[in-house]
Short mmCIF file of C-alpha atoms and ligand atoms in Angstrom, two decimals:
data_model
loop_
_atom_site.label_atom_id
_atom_site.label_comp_id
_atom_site.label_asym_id
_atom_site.label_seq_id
_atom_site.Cartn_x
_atom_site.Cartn_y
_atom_site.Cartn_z
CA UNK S 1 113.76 109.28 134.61
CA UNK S 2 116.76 110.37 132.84
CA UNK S 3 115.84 108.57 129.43
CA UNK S 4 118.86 108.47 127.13
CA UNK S 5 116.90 106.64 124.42
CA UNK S 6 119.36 105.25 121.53
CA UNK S 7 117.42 107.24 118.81
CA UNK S 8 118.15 110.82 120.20
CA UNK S 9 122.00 109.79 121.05
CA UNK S 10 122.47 108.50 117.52
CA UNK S 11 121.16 111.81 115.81
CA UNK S 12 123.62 113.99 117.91
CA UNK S 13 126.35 111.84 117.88
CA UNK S 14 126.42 110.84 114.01
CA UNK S 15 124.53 112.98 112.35
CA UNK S 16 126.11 112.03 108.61
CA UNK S 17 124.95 108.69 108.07
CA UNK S 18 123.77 108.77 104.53
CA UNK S 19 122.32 105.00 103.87
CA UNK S 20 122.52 104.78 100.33
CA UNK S 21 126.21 106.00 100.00
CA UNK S 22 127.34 103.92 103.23
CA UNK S 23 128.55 100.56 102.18
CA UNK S 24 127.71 98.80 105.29
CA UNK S 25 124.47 99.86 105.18
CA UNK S 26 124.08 98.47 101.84
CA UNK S 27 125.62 95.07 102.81
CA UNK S 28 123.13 95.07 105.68
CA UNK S 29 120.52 95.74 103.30
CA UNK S 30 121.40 93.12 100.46
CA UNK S 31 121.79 90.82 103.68
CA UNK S 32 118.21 91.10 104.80
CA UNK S 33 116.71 91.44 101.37
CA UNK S 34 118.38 88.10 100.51
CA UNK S 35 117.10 86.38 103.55
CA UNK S 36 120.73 86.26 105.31
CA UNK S 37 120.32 88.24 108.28
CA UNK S 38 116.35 87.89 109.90
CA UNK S 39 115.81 89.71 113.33
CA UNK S 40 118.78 91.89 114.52
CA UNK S 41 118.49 90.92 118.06
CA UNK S 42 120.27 92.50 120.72
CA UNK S 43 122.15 90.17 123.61
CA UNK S 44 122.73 91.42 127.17
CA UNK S 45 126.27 90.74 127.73
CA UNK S 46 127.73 93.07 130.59
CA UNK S 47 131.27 92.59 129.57
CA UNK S 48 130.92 95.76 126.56
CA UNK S 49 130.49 98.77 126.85
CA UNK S 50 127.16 99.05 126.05
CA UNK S 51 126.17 96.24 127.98
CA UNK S 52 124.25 94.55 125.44
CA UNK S 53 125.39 93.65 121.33
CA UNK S 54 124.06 92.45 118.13
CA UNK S 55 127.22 90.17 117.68
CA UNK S 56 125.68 88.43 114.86
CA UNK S 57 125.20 91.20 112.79
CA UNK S 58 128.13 93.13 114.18
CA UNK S 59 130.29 90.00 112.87
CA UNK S 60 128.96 89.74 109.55
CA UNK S 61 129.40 93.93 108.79
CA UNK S 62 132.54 93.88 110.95
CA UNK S 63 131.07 96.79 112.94
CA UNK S 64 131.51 97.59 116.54
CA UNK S 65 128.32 97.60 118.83
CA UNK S 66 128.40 100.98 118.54
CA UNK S 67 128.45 101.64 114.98
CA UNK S 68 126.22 99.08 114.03
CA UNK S 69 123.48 101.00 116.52
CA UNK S 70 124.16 104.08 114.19
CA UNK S 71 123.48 101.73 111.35
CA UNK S 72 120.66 100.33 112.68
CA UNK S 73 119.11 103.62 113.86
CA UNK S 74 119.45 105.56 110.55
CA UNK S 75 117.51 102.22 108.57
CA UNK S 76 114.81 103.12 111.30
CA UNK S 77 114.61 106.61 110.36
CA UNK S 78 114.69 104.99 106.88
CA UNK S 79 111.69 102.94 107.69
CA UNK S 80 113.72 100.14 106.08
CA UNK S 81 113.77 98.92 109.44
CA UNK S 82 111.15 98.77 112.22
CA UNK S 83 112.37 98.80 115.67
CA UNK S 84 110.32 97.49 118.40
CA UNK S 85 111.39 97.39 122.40
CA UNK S 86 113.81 94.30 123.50
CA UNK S 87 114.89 95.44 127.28
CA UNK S 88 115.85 98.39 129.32
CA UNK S 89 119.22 98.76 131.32
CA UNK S 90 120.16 100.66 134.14
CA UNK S 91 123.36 102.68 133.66
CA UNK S 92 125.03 104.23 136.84
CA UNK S 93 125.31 107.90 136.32
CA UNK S 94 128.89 108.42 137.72
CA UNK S 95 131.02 105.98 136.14
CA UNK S 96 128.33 104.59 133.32
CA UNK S 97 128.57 100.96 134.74
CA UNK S 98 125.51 98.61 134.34
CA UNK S 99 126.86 96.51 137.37
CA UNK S 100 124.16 98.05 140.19
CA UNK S 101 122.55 96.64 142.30
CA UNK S 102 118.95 97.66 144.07
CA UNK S 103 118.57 98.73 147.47
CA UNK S 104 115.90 99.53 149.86
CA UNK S 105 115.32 102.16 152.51
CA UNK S 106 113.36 104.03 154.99
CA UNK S 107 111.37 106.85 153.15
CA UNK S 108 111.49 108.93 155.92
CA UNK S 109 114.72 109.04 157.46
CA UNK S 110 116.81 107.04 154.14
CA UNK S 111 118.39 104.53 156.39
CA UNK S 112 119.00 100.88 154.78
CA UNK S 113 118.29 99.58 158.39
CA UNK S 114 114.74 98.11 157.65
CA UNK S 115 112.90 95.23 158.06
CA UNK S 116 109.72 93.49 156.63
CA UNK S 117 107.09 91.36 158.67
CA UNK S 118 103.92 91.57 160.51
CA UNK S 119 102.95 94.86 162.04
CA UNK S 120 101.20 94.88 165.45
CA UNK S 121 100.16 97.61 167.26
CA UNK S 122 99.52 98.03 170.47
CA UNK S 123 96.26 100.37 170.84
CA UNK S 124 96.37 101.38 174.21
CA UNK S 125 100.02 102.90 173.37
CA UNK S 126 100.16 103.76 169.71
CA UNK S 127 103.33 102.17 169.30
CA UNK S 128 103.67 99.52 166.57
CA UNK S 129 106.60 96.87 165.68
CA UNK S 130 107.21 94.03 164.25
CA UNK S 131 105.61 91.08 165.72
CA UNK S 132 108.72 89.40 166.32
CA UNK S 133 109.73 92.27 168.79
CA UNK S 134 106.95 91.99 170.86
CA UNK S 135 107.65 88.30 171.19
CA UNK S 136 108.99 87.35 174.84
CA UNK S 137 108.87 83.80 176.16
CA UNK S 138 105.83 82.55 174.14
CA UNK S 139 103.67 86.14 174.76
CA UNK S 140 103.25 89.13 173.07
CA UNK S 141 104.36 92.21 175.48
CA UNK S 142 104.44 95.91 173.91
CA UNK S 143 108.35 96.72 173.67
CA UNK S 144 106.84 100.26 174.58
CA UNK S 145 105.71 99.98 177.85
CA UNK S 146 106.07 96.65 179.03
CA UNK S 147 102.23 95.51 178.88
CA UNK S 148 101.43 92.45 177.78
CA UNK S 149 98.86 92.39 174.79
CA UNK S 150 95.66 90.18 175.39
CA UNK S 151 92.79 89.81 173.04
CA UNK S 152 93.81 90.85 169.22
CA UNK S 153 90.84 93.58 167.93
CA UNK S 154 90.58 95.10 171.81
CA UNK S 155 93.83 95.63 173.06
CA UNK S 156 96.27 95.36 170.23
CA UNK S 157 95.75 94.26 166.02
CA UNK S 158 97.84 93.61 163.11
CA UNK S 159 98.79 96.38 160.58
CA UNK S 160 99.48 93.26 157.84
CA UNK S 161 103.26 92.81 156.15
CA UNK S 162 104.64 96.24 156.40
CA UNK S 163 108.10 97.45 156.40
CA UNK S 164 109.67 99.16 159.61
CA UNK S 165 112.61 101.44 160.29
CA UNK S 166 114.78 99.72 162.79
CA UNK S 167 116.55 103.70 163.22
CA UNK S 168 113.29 106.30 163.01
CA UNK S 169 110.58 103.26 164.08
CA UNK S 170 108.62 104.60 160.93
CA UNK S 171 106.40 101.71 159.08
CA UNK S 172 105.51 101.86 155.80
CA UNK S 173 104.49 99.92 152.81
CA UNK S 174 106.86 100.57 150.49
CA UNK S 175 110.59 100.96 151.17
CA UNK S 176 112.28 103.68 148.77
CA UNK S 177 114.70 102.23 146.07
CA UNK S 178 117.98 103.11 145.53
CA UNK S 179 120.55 101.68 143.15
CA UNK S 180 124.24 101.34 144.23
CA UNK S 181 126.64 100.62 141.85
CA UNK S 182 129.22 98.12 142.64
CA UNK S 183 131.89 99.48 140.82
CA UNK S 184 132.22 102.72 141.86
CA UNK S 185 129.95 102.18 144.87
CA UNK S 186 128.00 105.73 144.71
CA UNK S 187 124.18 105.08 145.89
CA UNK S 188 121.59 107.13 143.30
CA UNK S 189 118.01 107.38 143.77
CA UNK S 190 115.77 105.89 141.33
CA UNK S 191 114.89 109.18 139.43
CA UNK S 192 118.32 109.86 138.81
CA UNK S 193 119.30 106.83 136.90
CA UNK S 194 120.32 106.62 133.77
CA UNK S 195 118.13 104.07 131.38
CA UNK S 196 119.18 102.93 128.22
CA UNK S 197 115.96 101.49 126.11
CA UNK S 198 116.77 98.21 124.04
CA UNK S 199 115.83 97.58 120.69
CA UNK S 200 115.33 94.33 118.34
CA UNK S 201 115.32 95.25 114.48
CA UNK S 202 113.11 94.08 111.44
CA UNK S 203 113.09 94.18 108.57
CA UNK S 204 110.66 96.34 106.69
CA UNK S 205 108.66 93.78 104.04
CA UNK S 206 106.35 96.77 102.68
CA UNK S 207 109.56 98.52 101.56
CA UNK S 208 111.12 94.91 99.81
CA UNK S 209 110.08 96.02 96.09
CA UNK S 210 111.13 99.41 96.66
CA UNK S 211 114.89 98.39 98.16
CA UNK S 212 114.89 95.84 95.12
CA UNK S 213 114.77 98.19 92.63
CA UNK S 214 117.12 100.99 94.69
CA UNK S 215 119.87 98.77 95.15
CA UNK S 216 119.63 97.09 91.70
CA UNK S 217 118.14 98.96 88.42
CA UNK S 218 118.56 102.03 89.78
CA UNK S 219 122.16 101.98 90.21
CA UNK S 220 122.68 100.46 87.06
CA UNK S 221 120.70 103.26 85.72
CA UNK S 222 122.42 106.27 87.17
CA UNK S 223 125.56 104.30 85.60
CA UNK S 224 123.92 104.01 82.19
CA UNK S 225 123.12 107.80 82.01
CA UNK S 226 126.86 108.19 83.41
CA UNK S 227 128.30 106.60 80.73
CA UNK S 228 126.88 108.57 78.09
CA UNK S 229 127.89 111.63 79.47
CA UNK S 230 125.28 112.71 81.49
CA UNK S 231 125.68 114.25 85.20
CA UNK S 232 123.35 112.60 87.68
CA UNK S 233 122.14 113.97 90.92
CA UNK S 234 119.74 112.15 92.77
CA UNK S 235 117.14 113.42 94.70
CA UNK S 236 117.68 116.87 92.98
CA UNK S 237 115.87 120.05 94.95
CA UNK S 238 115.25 122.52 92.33
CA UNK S 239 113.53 125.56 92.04
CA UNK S 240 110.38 126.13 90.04
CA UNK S 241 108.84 128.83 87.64
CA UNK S 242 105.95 129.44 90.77
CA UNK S 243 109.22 129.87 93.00
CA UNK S 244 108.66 126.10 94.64
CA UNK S 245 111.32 123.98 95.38
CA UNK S 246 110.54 120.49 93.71
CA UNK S 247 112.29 117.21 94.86
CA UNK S 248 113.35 114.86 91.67
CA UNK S 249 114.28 111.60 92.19
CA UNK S 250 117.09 111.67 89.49
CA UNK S 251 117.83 114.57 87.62
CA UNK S 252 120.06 113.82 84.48
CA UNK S 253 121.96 116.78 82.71
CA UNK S 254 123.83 117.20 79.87
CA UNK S 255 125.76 119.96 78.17
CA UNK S 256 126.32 119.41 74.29
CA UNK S 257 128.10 122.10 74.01
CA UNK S 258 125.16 124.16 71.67
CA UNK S 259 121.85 122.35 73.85
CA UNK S 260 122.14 121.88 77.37
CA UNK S 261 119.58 118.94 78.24
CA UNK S 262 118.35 117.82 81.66
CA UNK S 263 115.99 114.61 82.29
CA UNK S 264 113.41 114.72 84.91
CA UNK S 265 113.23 110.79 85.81
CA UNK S 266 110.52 110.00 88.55
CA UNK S 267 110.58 106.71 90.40
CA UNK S 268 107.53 105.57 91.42
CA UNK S 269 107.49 101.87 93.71
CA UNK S 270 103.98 100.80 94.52
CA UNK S 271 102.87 97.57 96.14
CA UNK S 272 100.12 97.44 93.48
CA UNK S 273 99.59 100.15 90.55
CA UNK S 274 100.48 103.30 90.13
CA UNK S 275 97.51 105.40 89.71
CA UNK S 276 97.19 108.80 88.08
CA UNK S 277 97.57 111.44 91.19
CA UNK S 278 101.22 110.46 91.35
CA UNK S 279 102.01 110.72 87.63
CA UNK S 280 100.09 114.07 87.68
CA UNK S 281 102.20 115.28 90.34
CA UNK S 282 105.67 114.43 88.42
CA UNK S 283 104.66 115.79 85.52
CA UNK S 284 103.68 118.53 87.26
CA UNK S 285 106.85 119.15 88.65
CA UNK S 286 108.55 118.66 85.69
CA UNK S 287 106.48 121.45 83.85
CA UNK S 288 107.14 124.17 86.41
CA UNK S 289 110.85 123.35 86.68
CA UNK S 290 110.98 123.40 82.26
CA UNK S 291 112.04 120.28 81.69
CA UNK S 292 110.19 118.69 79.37
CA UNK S 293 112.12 115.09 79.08
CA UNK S 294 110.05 112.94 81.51
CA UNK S 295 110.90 109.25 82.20
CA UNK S 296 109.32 107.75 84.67
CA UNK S 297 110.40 103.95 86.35
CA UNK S 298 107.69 102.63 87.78
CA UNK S 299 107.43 99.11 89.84
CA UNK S 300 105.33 97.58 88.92
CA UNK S 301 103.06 99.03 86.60
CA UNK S 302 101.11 102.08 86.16
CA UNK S 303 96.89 101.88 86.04
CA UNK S 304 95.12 102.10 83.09
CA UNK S 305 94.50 106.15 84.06
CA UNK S 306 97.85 106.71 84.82
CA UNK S 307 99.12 105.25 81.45
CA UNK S 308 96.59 106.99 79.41
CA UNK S 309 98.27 110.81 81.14
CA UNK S 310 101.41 109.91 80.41
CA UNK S 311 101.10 108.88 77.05
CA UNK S 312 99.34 112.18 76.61
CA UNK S 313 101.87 114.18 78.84
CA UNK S 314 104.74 112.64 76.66
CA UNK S 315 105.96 110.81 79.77
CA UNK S 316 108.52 108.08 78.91
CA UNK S 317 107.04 105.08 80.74
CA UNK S 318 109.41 101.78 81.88
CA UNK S 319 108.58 99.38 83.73
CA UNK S 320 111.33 97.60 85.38
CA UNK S 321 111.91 94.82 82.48
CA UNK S 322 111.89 97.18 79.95
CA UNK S 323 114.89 99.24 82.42
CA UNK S 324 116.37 95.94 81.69
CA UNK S 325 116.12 95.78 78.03
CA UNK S 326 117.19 99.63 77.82
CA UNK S 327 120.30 99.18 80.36
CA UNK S 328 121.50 95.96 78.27
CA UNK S 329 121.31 97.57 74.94
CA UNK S 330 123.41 99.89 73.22
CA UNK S 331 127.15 100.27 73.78
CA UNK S 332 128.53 103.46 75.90
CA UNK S 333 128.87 106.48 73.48
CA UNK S 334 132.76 107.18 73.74
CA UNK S 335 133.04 110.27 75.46
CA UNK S 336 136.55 110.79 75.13
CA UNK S 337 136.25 112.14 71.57
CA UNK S 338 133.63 114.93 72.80
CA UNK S 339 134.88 118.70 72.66
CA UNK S 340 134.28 120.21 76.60
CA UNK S 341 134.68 123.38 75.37
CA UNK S 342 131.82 125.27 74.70
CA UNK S 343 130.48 125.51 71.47
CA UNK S 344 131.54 128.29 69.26
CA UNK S 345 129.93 128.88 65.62
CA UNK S 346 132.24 129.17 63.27
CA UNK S 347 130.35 127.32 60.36
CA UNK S 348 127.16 125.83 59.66
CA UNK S 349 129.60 122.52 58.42
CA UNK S 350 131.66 122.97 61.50
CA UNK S 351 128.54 122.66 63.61
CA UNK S 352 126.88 119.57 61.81
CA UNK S 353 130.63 117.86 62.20
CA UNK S 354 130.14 119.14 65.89
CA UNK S 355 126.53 117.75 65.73
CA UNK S 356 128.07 114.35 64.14
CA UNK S 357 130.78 114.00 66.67
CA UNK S 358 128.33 114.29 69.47
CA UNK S 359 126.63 111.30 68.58
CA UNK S 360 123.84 112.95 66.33
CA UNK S 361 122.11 111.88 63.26
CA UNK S 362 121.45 114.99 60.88
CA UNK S 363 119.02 115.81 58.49
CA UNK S 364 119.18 118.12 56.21
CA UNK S 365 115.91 120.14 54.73
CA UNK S 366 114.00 117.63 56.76
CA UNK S 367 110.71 117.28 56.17
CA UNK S 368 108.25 116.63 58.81
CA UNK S 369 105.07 116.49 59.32
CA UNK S 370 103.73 118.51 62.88
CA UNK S 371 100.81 117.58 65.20
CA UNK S 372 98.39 120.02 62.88
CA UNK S 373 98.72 117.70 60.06
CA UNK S 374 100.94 120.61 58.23
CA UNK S 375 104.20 120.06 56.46
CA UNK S 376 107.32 121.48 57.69
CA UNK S 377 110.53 122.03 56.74
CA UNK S 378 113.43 122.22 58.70
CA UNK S 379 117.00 123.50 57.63
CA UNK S 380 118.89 121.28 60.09
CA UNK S 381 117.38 118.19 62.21
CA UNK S 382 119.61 117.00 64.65
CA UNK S 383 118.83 113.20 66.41
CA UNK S 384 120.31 111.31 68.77
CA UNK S 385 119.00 108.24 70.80
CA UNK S 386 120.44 107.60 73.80
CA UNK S 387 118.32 104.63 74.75
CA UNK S 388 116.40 106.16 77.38
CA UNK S 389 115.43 109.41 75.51
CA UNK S 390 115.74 110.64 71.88
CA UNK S 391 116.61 114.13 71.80
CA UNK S 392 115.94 116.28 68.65
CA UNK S 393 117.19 119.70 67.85
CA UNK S 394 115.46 122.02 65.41
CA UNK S 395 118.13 124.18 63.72
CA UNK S 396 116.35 127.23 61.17
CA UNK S 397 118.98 129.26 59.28
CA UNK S 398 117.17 132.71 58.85
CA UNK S 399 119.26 134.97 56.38
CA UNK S 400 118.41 138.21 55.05
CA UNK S 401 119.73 141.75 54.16
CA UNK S 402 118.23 143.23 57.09
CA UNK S 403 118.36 141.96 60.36
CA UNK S 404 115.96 139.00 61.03
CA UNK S 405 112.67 140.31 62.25
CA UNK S 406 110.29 139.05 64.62
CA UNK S 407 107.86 137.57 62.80
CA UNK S 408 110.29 134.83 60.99
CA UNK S 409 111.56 133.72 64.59
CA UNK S 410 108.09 133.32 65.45
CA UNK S 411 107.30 131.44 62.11
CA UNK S 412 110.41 129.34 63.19
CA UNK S 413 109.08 128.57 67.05
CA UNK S 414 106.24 127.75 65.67
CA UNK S 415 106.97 125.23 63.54
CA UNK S 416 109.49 123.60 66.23
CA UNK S 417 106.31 123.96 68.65
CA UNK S 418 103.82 122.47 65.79
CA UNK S 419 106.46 119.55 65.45
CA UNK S 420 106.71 118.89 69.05
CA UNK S 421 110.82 119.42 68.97
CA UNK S 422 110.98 121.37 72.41
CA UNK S 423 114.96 121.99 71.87
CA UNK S 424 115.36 125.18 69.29
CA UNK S 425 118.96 126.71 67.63
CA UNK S 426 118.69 129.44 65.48
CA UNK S 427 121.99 130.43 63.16
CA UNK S 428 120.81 134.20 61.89
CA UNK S 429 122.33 136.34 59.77
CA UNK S 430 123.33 138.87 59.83
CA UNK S 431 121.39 139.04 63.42
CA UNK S 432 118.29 139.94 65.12
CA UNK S 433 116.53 142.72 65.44
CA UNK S 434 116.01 143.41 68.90
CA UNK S 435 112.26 142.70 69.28
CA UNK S 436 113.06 139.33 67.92
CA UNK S 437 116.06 138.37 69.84
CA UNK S 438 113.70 139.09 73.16
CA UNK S 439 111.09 137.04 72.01
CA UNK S 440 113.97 133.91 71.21
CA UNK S 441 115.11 134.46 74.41
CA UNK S 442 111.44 134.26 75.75
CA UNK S 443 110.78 131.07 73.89
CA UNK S 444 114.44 129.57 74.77
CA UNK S 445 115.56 129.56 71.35
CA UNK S 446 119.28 129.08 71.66
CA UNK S 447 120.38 132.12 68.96
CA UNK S 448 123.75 132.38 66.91
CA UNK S 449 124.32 135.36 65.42
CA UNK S 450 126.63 135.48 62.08
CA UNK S 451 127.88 137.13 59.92
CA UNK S 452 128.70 134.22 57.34
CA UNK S 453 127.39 130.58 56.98
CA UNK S 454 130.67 129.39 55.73
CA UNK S 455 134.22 130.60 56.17
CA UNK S 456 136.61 130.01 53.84
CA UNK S 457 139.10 127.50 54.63
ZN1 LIG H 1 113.86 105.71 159.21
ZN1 LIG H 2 102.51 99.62 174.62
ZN1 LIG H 3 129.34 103.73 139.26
#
């Protein structure tokens, strides 16, 4: 059979239906989520051009039949949808009309001139007929040679209800079928028909949390981080330090000008909890790629396990209330008033004003204490909470006669490293030696090298 399944059309023929981007799609969704639109069920109706329609749905998206297969097909592929076999139609090859009509004939000689009844045969001849022609004035006689048949089971017997070719005299059991289409009127055999499987739609109930939070939260989310400068991309492929490509589900970059920061946010939907193999694995990810600001949006909660890693892993756990709480707080950070040109150090005041017009909170000579229990100071801490993360920078001012030497860069990273401040700027003057300016590089210490602190004027 020439199958010309909807699924394999749909993928050739519109390729570039991205769900989440396609605003019918959506609607559909938000229809079926909100209990709108049930079944999509498909009608027969001969007068399209499909022959069949889901004029319900079709109405309500203001799709043609068509279209709204497309639709339907890539929420299957989605597994937002589960589609399940309605009918199959006959299409005629030639002109693609469903208007055909089934015919029999003779599997021997393909004539439509055939008939169905009782077969008798007459033994002592061979031949056989229909019992109808062997009828003549109340007797059976063999149309053959003339006899007349006498005792049924000596003479002649009955084949049962066969068919017969009234043009080759072949009987058989089964006539052969052949469609004829009655707009064009060409006559194709049954394997070379065209059939076009049917499909009824529903909706998907295991994926119901999952759509919630995609068409709600996470939207609102991706506008949050928007607002406050950040460039989104969802679903982000990027390559690791072991050369693997990861996949993350929102990746959320910003460029400050001196600190370029990306967020590695995981979204995790479970019907239940969300146990600890799938927080090991985003964290995982996260750590090979280098980032090392982890959110995570889980639905509904994570298990006790789970909760324990992240805490450990520094994950940034919210649950989908707390996505609330985050999303409603805080006003947008105005991000007209940011400089887009990249950062240039022309002063250690110019950079704190830089610092203070990004949005930062700065501490001078701040003391901290780090995760040995030691004291440390540090010449310029830079803050800034942007609701879903707080970013610090760790700026050391190294200044000597000679050029700065290894060992106070790694005194520096060290401290930074002790205090758990993964984001490192270092103003030296009047430079690095070169040992120590491979080893920042190494460590990712972002390095300006001066010849002054302060200009004046
Ligand atoms: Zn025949
Ligand atoms: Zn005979
Ligand atoms: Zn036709």
């Amino acid at each position: 059979m020439t199958r010309e399944t909807k699924g394999k059309a749909e993928t050739q023929d519109q390729p570039g239906i991205k769900i989440w981007t396609d605003e019918k799609v959506m609607k559909l969704v938000a229809e079926m989520l909100a209990g709108n639109i049930a079944d999509i069920r498909p009608q027969i109706d001969f007068t399209t051009e499909l022959g069949f329609s889901y004029a319900a749905a079709e109405k309500v998206l203001g799709l043609k039949s068509d279209q709204l297969v497309a639709v339907l097909e890539a929420l299957d592929r989605a597994d937002i949808l589960k589609k399940r076999f309605f009918d199959r139609l006959l299409r005629c090859p030639q002109c693609r009309s469903l208007n055909l009509r089934p015919t029999t004939h003779c599997p021997k000689c393909g004539s439509g001139n055939i008939a169905r009844g009782r077969i008798l045969e007459h033994i002592v001849c061979k031949y056989a007929g229909l019992e109808e022609d062997f009828v003549t004035k109340g007797r059976y006689t063999c149309p053959k040679c003339q006899q007349e048949l006498k005792t049924v089971g000596v003479d002649y017997q009955s084949l049962g209800m066969l068919y017969k070719c009234r043009d080759c005299d072949e009987t058989f059991r089964l006539p052969q079928i052949k469609w004829q289409c009655l707009k064009c009127f060409s006559v194709t055999a049954e394997d070379k028909i065209t059939e076009i499987d049917i499909y009824y739609y529903r909706f998907n109930e295991e994926k119901r949390s999952w759509l919630e939070f995609e068409l709600k939260p996470k939207l609102k989310l991706i506008d949050f981080l928007k607002q406050r400068g950040y460039k989104v991309t969802e679903n982000a492929a990027v390559k690791g330090r072991s050369g693997a490509e990861h996949k993350i589900d929102i990746l959320a970059t910003r460029d400050d000008g001196i600190i370029t920061y990306a967020i590695a946010i995981g979204i995790k939907v479970a019907g239940d909890r969300i146990e600890l193999g799938e927080i090991f694995d985003f964290d995982d990810k996260a750590y090979d790629i280098g980032i090392h600001d982890k959110v995570l949006v889980v639905v509904p909660e994570l298990g006790r396990e789970a909760e324990k890693f992240a805490s450990q892993q520094r994950i940034k756990v919210l649950e989908v209330r707390d996505l609330e709480t985050v999303l409603a707080g805080g006003a947008p950070v105005a991000i007209e008033g940011i400089k887009r040109e990249p950062f240039e150090f022309k002063s250690k005041s110019r950079m704190i004003d830089y610092l203070v017009n990004c949005g930062y909170e700065i501490k001078e000579n701040a003391k901290v204490k780090g995760k040995s229990g030691a004291d440390h100071s540090i010449d310029i801490l830079a803050t800034k909470d942007d609701g879903i993360v707080t970013h610090h920078i760790a700026i050391g001012i190294l200044q000597s006669e000679q050029p700065v030497d290894l060992s106070s860069v790694f005194d520096f990273d060290d401290k930074a490293y002790d205090i758990g401040i993964m984001d490192k700027v270092l103003v030296a003057l009047p430079g690095l030696t070169n040992e120590a300016r491979q080893f920042a590089r190494r460590q990712k210490i972002k390095v300006f090298e001066v010849a002054t602190l302060e200009t004046s004027g």
